[in-house]
CSV table of C-alpha atoms and ligand atoms in Angstrom, one decimal:
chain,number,residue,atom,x,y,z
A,212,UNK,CA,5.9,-9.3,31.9
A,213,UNK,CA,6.2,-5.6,32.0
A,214,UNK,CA,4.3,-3.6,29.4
A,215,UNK,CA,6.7,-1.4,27.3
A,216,UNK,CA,6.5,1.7,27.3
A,217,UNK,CA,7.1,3.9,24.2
A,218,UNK,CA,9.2,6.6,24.4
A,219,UNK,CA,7.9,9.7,24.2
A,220,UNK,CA,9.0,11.3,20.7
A,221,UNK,CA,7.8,7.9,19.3
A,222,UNK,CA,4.3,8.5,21.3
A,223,UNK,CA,4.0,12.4,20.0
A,224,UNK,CA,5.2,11.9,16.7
A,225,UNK,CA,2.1,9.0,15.8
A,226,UNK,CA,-0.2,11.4,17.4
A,227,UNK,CA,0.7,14.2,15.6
A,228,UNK,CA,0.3,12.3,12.2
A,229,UNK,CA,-2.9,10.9,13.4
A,230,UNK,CA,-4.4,14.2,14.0
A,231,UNK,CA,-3.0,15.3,10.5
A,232,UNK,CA,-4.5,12.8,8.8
A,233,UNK,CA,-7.8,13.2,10.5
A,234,UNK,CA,-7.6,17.1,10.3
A,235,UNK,CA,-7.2,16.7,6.2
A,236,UNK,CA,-9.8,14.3,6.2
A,237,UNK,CA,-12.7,16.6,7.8
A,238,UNK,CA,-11.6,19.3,5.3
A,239,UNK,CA,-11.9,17.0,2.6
A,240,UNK,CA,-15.7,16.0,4.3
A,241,UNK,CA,-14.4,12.8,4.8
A,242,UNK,CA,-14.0,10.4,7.6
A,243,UNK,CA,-10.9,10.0,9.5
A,244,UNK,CA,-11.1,6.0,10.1
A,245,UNK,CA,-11.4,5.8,6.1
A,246,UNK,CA,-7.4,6.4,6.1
A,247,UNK,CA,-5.2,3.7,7.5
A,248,UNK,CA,-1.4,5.1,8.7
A,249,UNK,CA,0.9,2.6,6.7
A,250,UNK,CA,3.5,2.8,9.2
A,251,UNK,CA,7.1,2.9,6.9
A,252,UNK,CA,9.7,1.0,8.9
A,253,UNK,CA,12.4,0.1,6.7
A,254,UNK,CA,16.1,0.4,7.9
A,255,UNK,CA,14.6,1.8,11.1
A,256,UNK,CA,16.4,0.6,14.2
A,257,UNK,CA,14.7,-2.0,16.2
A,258,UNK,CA,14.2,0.4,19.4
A,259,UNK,CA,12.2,2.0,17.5
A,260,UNK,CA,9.8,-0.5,16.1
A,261,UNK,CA,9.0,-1.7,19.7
A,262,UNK,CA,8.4,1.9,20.1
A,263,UNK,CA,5.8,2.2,17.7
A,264,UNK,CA,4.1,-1.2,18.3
A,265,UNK,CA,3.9,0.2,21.9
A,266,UNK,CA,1.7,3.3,21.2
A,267,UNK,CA,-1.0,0.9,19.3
A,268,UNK,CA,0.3,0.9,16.0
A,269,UNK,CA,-0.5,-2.1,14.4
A,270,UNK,CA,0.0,-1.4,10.2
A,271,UNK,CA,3.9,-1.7,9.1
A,272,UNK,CA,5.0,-1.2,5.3
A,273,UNK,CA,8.5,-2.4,4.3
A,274,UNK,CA,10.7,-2.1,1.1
A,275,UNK,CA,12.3,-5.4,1.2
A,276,UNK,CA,11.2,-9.1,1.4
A,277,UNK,CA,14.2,-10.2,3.1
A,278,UNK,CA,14.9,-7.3,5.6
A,279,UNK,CA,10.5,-7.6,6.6
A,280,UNK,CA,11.5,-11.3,7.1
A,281,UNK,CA,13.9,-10.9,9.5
A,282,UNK,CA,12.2,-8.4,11.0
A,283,UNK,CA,8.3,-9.5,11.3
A,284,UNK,CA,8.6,-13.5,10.8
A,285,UNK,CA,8.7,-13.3,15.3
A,286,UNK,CA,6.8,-10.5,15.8
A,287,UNK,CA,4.4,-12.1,13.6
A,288,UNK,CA,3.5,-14.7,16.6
A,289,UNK,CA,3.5,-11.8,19.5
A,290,UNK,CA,1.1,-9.7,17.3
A,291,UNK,CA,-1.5,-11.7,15.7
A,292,UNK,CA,-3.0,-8.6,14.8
A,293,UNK,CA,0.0,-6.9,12.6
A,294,UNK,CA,-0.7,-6.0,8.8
A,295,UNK,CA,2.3,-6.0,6.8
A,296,UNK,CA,2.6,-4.4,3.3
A,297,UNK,CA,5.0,-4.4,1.0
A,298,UNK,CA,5.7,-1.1,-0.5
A,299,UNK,CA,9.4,-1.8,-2.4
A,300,UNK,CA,9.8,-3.4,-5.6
A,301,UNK,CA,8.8,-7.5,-5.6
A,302,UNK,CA,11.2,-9.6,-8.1
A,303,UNK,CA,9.3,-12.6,-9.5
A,304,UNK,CA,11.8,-15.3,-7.5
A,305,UNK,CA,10.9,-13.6,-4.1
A,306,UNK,CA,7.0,-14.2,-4.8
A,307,UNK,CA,6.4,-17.1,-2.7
A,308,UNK,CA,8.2,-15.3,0.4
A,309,UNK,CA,6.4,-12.1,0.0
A,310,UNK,CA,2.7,-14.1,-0.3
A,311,UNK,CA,3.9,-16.0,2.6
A,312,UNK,CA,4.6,-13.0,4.9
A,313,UNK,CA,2.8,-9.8,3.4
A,314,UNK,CA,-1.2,-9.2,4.1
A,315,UNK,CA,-0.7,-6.7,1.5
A,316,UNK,CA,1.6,-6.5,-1.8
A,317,UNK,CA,1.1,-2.6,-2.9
A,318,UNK,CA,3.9,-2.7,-6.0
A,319,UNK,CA,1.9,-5.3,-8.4
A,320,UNK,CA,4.1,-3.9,-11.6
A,321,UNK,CA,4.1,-6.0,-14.5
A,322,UNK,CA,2.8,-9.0,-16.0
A,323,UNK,CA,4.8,-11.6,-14.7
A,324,UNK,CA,4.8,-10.4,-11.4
A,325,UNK,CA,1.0,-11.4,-11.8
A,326,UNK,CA,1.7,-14.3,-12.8
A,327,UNK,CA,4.5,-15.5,-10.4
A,328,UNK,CA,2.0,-14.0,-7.3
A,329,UNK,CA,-1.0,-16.1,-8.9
A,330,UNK,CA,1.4,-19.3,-8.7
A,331,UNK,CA,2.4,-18.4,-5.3
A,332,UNK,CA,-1.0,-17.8,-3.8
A,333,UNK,CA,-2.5,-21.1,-5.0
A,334,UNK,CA,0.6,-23.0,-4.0
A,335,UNK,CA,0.5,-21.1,-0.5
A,336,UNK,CA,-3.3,-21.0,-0.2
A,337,UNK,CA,-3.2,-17.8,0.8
A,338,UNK,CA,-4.3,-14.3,-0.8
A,339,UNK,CA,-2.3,-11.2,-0.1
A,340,UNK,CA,-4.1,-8.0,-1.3
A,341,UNK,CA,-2.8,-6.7,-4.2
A,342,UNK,CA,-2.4,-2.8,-5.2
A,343,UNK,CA,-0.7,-2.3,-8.7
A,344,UNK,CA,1.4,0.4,-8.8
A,345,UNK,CA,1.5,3.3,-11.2
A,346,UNK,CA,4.1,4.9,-12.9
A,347,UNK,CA,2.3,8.2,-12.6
A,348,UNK,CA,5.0,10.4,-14.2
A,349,UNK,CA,6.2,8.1,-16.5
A,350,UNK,CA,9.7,7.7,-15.3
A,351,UNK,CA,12.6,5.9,-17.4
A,352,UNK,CA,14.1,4.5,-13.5
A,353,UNK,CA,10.7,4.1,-11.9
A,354,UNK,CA,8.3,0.7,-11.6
A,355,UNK,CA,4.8,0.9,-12.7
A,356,UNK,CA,2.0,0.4,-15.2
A,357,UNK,CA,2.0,3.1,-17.5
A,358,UNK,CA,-1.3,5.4,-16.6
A,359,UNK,CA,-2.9,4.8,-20.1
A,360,UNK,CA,-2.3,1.1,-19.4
A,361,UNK,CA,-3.6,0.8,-16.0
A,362,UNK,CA,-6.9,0.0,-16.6
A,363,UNK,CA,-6.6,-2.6,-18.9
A,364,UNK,CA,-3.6,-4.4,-16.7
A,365,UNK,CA,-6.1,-4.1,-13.9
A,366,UNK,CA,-8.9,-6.4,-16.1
A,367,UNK,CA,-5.9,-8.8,-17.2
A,368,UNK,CA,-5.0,-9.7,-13.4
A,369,UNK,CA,-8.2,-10.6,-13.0
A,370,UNK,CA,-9.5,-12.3,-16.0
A,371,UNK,CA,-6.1,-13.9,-17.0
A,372,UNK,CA,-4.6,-14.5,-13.4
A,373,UNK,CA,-7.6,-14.2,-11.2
A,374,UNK,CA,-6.1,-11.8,-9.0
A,375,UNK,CA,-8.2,-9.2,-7.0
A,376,UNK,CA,-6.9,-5.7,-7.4
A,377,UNK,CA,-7.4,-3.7,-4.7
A,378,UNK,CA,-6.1,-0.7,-4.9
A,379,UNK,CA,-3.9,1.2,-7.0
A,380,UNK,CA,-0.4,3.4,-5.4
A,381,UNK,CA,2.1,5.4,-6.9
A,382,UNK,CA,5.2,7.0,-6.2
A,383,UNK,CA,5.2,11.1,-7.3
A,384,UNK,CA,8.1,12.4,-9.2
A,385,UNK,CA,10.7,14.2,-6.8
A,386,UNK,CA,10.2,17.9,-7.2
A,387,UNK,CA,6.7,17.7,-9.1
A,388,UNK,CA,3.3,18.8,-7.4
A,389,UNK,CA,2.4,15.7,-5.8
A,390,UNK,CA,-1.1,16.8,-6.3
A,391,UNK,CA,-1.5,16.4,-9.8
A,392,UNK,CA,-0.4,12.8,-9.9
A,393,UNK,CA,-2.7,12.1,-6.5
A,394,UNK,CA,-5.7,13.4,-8.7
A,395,UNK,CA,-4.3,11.1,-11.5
A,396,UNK,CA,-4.3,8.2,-9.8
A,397,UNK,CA,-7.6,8.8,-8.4
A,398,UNK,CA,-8.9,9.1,-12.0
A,399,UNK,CA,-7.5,5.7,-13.0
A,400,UNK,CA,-8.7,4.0,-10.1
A,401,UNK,CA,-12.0,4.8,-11.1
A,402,UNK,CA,-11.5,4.1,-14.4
A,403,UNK,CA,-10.2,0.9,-13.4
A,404,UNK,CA,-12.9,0.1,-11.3
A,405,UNK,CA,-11.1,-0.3,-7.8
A,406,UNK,CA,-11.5,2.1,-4.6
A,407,UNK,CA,-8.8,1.7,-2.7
A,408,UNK,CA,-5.2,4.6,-2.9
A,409,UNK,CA,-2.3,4.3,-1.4
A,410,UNK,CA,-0.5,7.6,-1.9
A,411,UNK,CA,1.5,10.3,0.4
A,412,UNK,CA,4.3,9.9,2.6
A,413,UNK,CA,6.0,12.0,4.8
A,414,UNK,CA,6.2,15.3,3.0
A,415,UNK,CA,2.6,15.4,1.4
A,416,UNK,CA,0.3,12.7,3.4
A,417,UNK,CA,-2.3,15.5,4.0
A,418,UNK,CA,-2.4,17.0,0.6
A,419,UNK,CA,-3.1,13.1,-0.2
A,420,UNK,CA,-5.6,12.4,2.3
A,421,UNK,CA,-7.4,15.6,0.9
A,422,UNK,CA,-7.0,14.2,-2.7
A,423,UNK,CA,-8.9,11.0,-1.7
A,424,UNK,CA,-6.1,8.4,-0.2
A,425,UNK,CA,-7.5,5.3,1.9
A,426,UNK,CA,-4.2,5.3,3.0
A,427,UNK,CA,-0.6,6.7,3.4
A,428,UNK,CA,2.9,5.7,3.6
A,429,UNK,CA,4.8,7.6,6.2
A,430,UNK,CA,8.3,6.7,7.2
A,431,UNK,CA,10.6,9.6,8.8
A,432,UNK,CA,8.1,11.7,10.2
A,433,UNK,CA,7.1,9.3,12.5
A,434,UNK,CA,10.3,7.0,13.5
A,435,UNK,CA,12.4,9.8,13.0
A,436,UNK,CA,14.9,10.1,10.2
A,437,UNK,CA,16.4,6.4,8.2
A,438,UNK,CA,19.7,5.6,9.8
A,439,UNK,CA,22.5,6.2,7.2
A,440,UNK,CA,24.1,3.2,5.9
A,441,UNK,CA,27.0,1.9,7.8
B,565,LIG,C1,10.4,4.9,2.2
B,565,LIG,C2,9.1,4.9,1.5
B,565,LIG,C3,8.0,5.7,2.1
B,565,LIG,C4,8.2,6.5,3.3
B,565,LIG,O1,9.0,7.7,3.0
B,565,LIG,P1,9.1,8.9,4.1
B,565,LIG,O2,9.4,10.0,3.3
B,565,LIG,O3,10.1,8.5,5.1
B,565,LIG,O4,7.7,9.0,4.7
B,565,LIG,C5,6.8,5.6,1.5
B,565,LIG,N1,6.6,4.8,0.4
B,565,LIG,C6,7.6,4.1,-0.2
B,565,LIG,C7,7.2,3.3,-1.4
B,565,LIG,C8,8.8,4.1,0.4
B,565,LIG,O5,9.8,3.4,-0.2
């Protein structure tokens, strides 16, 4: 079998994002291997993902159970070595396909989502990370625990559901400084008593590195722009 080879925008655009994230990093005295590249594949075409599993990259984030099934369930098998995180909203009757296929579930958003995941796990012996996500601006059309509720959600997933929260993520308000609700969520996490943040995506991934993230979400600037809809 002939190695693939990955074409070269694919190739300079990962570098260029690696070197970004490690650039912010050192300005922020930090170390560059502290910040995983969640790699944002969603509706990207497949060309593209062979691509970017070409130049090394081995951490893929997707929206949607169904659409990461179809996608990863094979790839699975050729790269023992993926991590897959979901990064879209998780309804409660999906939960025993996302446990099955994610190594990581970022958008842990409401009770019963705890609940249906706890179920899932034991049933499927096995233990996806969980991030619970914040509704850092407090938006009507948004998921996410409220900010003044995060910490106490955070305690109830563990004590009611015995759920390990990793990490917390959030989702910035189009058009608001993305910095003020990075510094928020840093906040909570330590008020919450996790360590790990997954904020900044294509726009703002160094401003969140800066701001403390252990890891970012970046879609367009590395595949290139999402497809429009057919
Ligand atoms: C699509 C998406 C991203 C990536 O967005 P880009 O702007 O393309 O980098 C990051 N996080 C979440 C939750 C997303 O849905």
């Amino acid at each position: 079998m002939t190695i693939p080879q990955a074409p070269e925008h694919i190739v300079v655009a990962r570098t260029n994002i690696v070197s970004r994230i490690a650039d912010a990093a050192k300005i922020a005295d930090r170390k560059p291997d502290d910040v995983t590249l969640v790699a944002i594949s969603k509706k990207q075409p497949d060309d593209r993902i062979e691509a970017m599993l070409a130049t090394g990259q081995r951490v893929f984030g997707e929206n949607r159970v169904q659409e990461a099934k179809a996608r990863w369930a094979e790839r699975r098998v050729t790269y023992p070595d993926l991590e897959l995180r979901l990064v879209g909203p998780l309804q409660t009757n999906k939960a025993d396909d996302a446990v099955a296929l994610f190594d990581v579930i970022e958008t842990l958003d409401r009770e019963k989502l705890a609940r249906h995941l706890a179920r899932s796990m034991e049933k499927l012996g096995r233990r996806p990370r969980l991030y619970v996500q914040v509704n850092t601006g407090e938006e009507e059309q948004k998921a996410g625990i409220k900010p003044s509720q995060t910490a106490d959600f955070v305690a109830r997933c563990c004590d009611q559901y015995g759920l390990e929260i990793e990490g917390l993520m959030c989702i910035p308000p189009v058009g608001e400084p993305a910095s003020l609700h990075f510094a928020l969520l840093r906040n909570l996490a330590e008020q919450a008593g996790v360590s790990k943040l997954s904020m900044g995506m294509s726009a703002d991934f160094e401003l969140a590195v800066r701001l403390g993230a252990t890891s970012v979400r970046v879609g367009s600037a590395l595949f290139g722009e999402r497809p429009a809809p057919a």
